[in-house]
Coordinates of C-alpha atoms in Angstrom, one line a residue:
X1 CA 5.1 86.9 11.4
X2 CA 8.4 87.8 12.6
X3 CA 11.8 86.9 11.3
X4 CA 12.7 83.2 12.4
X5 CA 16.0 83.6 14.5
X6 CA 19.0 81.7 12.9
X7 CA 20.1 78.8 15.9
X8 CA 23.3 79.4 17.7
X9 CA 26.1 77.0 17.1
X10 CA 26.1 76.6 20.5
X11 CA 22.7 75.6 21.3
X12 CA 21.8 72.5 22.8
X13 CA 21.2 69.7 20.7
X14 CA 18.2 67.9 21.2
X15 CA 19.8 64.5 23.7
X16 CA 22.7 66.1 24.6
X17 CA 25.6 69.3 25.4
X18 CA 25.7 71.9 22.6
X19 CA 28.4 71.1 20.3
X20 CA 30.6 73.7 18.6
X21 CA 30.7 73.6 14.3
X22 CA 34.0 72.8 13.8
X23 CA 33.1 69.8 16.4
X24 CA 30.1 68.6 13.7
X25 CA 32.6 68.9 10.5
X26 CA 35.2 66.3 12.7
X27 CA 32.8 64.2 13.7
X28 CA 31.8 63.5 10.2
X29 CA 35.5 62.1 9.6
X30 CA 35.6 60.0 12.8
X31 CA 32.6 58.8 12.6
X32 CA 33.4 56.2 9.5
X33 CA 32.7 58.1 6.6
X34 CA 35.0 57.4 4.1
X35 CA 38.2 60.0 3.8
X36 CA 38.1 59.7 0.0
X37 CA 35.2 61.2 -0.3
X38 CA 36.6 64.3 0.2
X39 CA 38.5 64.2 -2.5
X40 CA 37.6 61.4 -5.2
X41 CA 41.0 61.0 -6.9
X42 CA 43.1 60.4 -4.1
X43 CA 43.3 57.1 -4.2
X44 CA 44.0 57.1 -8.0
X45 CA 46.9 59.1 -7.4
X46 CA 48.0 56.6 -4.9
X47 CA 47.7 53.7 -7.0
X48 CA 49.6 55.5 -9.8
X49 CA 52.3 56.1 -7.7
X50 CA 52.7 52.3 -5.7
X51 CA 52.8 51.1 -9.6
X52 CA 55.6 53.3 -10.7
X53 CA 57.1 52.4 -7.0
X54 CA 56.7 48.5 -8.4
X55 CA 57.9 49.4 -11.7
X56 CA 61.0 50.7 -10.6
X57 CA 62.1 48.1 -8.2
X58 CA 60.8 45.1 -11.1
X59 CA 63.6 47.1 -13.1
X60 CA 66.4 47.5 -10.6
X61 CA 65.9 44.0 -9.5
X62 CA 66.0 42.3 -13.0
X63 CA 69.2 44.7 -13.6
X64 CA 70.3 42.5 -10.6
X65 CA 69.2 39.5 -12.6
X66 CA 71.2 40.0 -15.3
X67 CA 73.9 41.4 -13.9
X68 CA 74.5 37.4 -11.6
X69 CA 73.7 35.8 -14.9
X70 CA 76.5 37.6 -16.4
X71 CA 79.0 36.9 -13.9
X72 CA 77.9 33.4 -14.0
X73 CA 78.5 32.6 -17.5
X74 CA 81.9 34.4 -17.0
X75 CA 82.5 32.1 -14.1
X76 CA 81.4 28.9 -16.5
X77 CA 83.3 30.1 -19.3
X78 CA 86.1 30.1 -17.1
X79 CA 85.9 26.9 -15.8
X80 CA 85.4 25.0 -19.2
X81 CA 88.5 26.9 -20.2
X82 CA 90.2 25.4 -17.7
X83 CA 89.3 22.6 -18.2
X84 CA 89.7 22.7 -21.9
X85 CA 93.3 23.4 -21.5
X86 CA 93.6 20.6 -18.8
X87 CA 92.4 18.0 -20.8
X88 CA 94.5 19.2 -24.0
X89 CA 98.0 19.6 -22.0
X90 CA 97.3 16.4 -20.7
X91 CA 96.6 14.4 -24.3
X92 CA 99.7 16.5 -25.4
X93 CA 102.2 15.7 -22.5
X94 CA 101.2 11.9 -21.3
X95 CA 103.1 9.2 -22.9
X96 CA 101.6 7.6 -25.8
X97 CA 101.7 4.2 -25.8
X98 CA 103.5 2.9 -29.3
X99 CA 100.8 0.6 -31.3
X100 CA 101.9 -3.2 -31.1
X101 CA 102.4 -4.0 -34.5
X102 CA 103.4 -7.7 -35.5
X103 CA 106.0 -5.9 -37.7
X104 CA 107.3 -3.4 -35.0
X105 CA 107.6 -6.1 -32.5
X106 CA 109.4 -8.7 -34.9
X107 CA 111.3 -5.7 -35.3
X108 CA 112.4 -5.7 -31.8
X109 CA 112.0 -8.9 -31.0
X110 CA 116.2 -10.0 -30.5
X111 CA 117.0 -6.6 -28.2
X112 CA 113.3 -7.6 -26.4
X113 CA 115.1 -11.2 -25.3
X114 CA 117.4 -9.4 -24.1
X115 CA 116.0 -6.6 -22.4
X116 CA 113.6 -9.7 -20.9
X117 CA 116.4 -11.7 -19.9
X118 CA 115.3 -14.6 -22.5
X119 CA 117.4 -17.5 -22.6
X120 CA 118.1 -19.7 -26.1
X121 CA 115.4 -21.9 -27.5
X122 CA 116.1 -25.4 -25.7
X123 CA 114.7 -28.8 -27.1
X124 CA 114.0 -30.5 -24.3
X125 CA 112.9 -33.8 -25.7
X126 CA 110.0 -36.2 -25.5
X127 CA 108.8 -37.9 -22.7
X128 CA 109.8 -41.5 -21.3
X129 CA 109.6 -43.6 -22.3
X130 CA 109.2 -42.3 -25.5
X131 CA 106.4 -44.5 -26.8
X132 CA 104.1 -42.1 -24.2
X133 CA 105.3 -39.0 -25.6
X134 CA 102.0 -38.7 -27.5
X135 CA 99.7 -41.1 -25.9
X136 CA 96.1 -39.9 -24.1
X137 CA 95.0 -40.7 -21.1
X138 CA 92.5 -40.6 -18.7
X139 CA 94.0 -39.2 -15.4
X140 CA 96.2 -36.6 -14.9
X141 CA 99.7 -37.5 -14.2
X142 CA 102.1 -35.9 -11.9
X143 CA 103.6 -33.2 -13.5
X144 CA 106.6 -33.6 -11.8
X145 CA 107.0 -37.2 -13.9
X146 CA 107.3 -34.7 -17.3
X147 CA 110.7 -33.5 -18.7
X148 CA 110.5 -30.4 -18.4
X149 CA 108.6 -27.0 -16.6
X150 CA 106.3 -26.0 -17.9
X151 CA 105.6 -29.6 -19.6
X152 CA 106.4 -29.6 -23.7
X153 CA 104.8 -33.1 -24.5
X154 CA 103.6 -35.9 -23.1
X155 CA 100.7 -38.2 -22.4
X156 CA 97.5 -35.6 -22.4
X157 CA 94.2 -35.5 -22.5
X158 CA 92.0 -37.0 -25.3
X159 CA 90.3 -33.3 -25.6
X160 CA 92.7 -30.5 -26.7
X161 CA 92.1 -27.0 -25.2
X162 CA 91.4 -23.7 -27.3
X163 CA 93.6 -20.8 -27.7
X164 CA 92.8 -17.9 -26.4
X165 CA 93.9 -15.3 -23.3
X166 CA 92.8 -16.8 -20.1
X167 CA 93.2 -15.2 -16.1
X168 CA 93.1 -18.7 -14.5
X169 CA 95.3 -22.2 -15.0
X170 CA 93.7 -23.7 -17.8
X171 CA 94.3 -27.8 -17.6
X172 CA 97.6 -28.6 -18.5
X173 CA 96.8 -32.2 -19.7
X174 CA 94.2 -30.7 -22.8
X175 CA 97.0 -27.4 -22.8
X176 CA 99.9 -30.4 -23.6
X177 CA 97.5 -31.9 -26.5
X178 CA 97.2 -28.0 -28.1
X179 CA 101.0 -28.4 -28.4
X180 CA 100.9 -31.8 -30.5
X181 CA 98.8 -29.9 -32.9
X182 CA 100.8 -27.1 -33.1
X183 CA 99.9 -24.3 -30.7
X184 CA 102.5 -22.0 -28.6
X185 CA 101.9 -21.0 -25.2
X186 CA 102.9 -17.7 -23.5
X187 CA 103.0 -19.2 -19.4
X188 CA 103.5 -16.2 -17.2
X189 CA 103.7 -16.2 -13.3
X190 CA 101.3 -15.9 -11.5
X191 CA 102.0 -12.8 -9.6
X192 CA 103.1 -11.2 -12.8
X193 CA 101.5 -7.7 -13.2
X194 CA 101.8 -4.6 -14.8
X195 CA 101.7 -2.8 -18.4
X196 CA 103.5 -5.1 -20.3
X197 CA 101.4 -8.0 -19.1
X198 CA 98.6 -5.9 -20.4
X199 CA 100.5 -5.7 -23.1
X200 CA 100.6 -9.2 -23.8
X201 CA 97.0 -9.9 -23.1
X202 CA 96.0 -7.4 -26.0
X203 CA 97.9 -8.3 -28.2
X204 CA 96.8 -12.1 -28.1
X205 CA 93.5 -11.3 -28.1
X206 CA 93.7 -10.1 -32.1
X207 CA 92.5 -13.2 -33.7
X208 CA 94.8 -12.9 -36.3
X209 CA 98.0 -13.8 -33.8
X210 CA 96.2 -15.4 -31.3
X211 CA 94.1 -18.0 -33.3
X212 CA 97.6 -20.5 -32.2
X213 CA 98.5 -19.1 -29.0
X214 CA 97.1 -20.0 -25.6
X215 CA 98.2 -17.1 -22.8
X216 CA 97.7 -18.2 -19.4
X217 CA 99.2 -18.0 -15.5
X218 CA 101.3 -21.2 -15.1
X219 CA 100.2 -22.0 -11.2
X220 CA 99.7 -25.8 -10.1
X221 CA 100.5 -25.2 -6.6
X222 CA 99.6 -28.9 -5.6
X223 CA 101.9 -30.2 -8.3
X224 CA 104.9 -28.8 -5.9
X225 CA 108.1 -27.3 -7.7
X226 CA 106.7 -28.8 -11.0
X227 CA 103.5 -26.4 -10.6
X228 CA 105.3 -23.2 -10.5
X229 CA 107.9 -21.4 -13.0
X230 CA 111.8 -21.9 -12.1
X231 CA 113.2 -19.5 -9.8
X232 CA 114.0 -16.5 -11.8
X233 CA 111.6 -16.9 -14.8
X234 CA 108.4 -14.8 -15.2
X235 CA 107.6 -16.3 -18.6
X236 CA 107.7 -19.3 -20.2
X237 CA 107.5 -19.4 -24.0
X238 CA 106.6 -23.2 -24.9
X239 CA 106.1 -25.1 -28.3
X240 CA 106.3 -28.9 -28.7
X241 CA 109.5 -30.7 -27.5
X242 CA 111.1 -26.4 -27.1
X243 CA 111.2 -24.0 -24.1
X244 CA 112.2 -20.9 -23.9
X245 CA 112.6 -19.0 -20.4
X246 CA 112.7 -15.1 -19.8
X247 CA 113.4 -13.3 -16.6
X248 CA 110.4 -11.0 -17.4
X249 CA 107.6 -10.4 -19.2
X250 CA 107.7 -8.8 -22.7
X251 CA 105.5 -8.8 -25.9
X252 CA 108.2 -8.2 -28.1
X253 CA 110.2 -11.3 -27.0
X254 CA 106.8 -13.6 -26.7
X255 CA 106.0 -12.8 -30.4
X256 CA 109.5 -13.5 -31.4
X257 CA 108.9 -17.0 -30.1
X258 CA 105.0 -17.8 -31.3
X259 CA 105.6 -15.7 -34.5
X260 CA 107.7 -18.9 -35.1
X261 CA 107.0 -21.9 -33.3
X262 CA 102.9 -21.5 -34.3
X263 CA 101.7 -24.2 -36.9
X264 CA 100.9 -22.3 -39.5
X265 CA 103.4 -19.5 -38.5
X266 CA 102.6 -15.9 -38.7
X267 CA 102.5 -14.5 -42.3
X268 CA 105.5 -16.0 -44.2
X269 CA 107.8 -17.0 -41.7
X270 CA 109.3 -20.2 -41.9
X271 CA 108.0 -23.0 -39.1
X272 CA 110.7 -24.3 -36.9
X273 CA 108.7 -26.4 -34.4
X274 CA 108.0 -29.6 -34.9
X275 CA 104.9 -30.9 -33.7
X276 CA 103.4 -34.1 -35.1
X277 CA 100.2 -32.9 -35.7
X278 CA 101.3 -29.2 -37.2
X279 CA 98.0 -27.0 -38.2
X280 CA 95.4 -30.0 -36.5
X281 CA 92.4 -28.0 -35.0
X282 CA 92.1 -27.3 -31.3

């Protein structure tokens, strides 16, 4: 037998034109063989490198991370410094309000009348006929038919009222009966305002210098002029049978007065009212 002839690349293929060798190898590829067959650690190599791709840009943006975090605890730092130092200049530089002590004010109280244009102490006697000055009754009489403005005796109701600080009128008739048993009142106007009111108001609340004092807006607008304070006066300071009138409002100058004219007066000082019931309950 003779020697079997090797085929020519470019022979005819059995369905179709001859194709050349090179031809056959790309054919292989194109035809959806897989590339990484070719070489079996290609794609490892790939992987190796996207990871040390991801770790560096994990590390570059947590070095950003960090970097914000810092400059945002500088910026808080800053501000609560700020504010630090706000807060402290401001307790350091903003007036401090002096502590009203019954002993400071009884202190001040004689330059307070006068800073608070307080006039003397006036007795303004008992109502008339006299025989009424302490009687009760049963409706309210005019206010204008009393001696005196704010009233400091008089026929009253059965029912005295309780000390205390109060925002509205509180009934003159069971106020008037609180004065037969020995309270003060601090009457103030109506449209009074302001720190020392505040002041006042405090102050009275302390049970231990208000447990005699009633504090209360003197405003009985259907009572006419007898409703309202006198023209010029912004406090009236009232005990049984006295009156005392003050251009404005002061604490030092009210204490002064119910310190005083209270039954039982404050600590040791001597009692110069005179109510007929002096110490009674209300």
């Amino acid at each position: 037998m003779g020697r079997r002839k090797a085929p020519d690349p470019e022979v005819l293929a059995e369905d179709g034109p001859a194709k050349p060798l090179a031809s056959w190898l790309s054919w292989g590829s194109a035809s959806g063989r897989n590339p990484d067959m070719a070489d079996p650690t290609s794609k490892q190599r790939l992987t190796k490198a996207e990871r040390k791709e991801e770790a560096r840009r994990q590390r570059v943006e947590l070095q950003r991370k960090m970097a914000r975090s810092r400059r945002n605890r500088k910026v808080a730092f800053g501000v609560v410094a700020v504010l630090v130092a706000g807060v402290a200049a401001f307790a350091l530089t903003r007036p401090q309000e002096a502590s009203a002590t019954p002993a400071d004010l009884l202190q001040d109280a004689d330059q307070a009348r006068q800073t608070a244009g307080c006039g003397t102490v006036d007795d303004v006697g008992s109502y008339q006929p006299k025989s009424s000055d302490r009687s009760h009754i049963v409706a309210r009489l005019p206010l204008s038919t009393y001696p005196s403005v704010p009233p400091a005796s008089g026929p009253h109701n059965a029912i005295p009222y309780g000390a205390g600080v109060y925002s509205t009128p509180p009934p003159i008739d069971r106020v008037i009966h609180s004065l037969e048993h020995g309270a003060a009142i601090v009457w103030y106007a109506p449209d009074a305002s302001g720190q020392e009111l505040d002041r006042i108001r405090t102050f009275y609340e302390g049970q231990k210098v208000g447990s005699r004092v009633i504090v209360a807006p003197y405003d009985y607008p259907d009572e006419g002029a007898a409703g309202t304070l006198p023209a010029g006066t912004r406090m009236a300071l009232v005990a049984w049978h006295k009156v005392q009138k003050c251009a404005n409002v002061n604490l030092a100058a009210a204490f002064g007065f119910t310190s005083s004219y209270t039954a039982p007066p404050f600590g040791q000082r001597p009692y110069k009212g005179e109510a007929p019931e002096a110490g009674a309950a209300f």
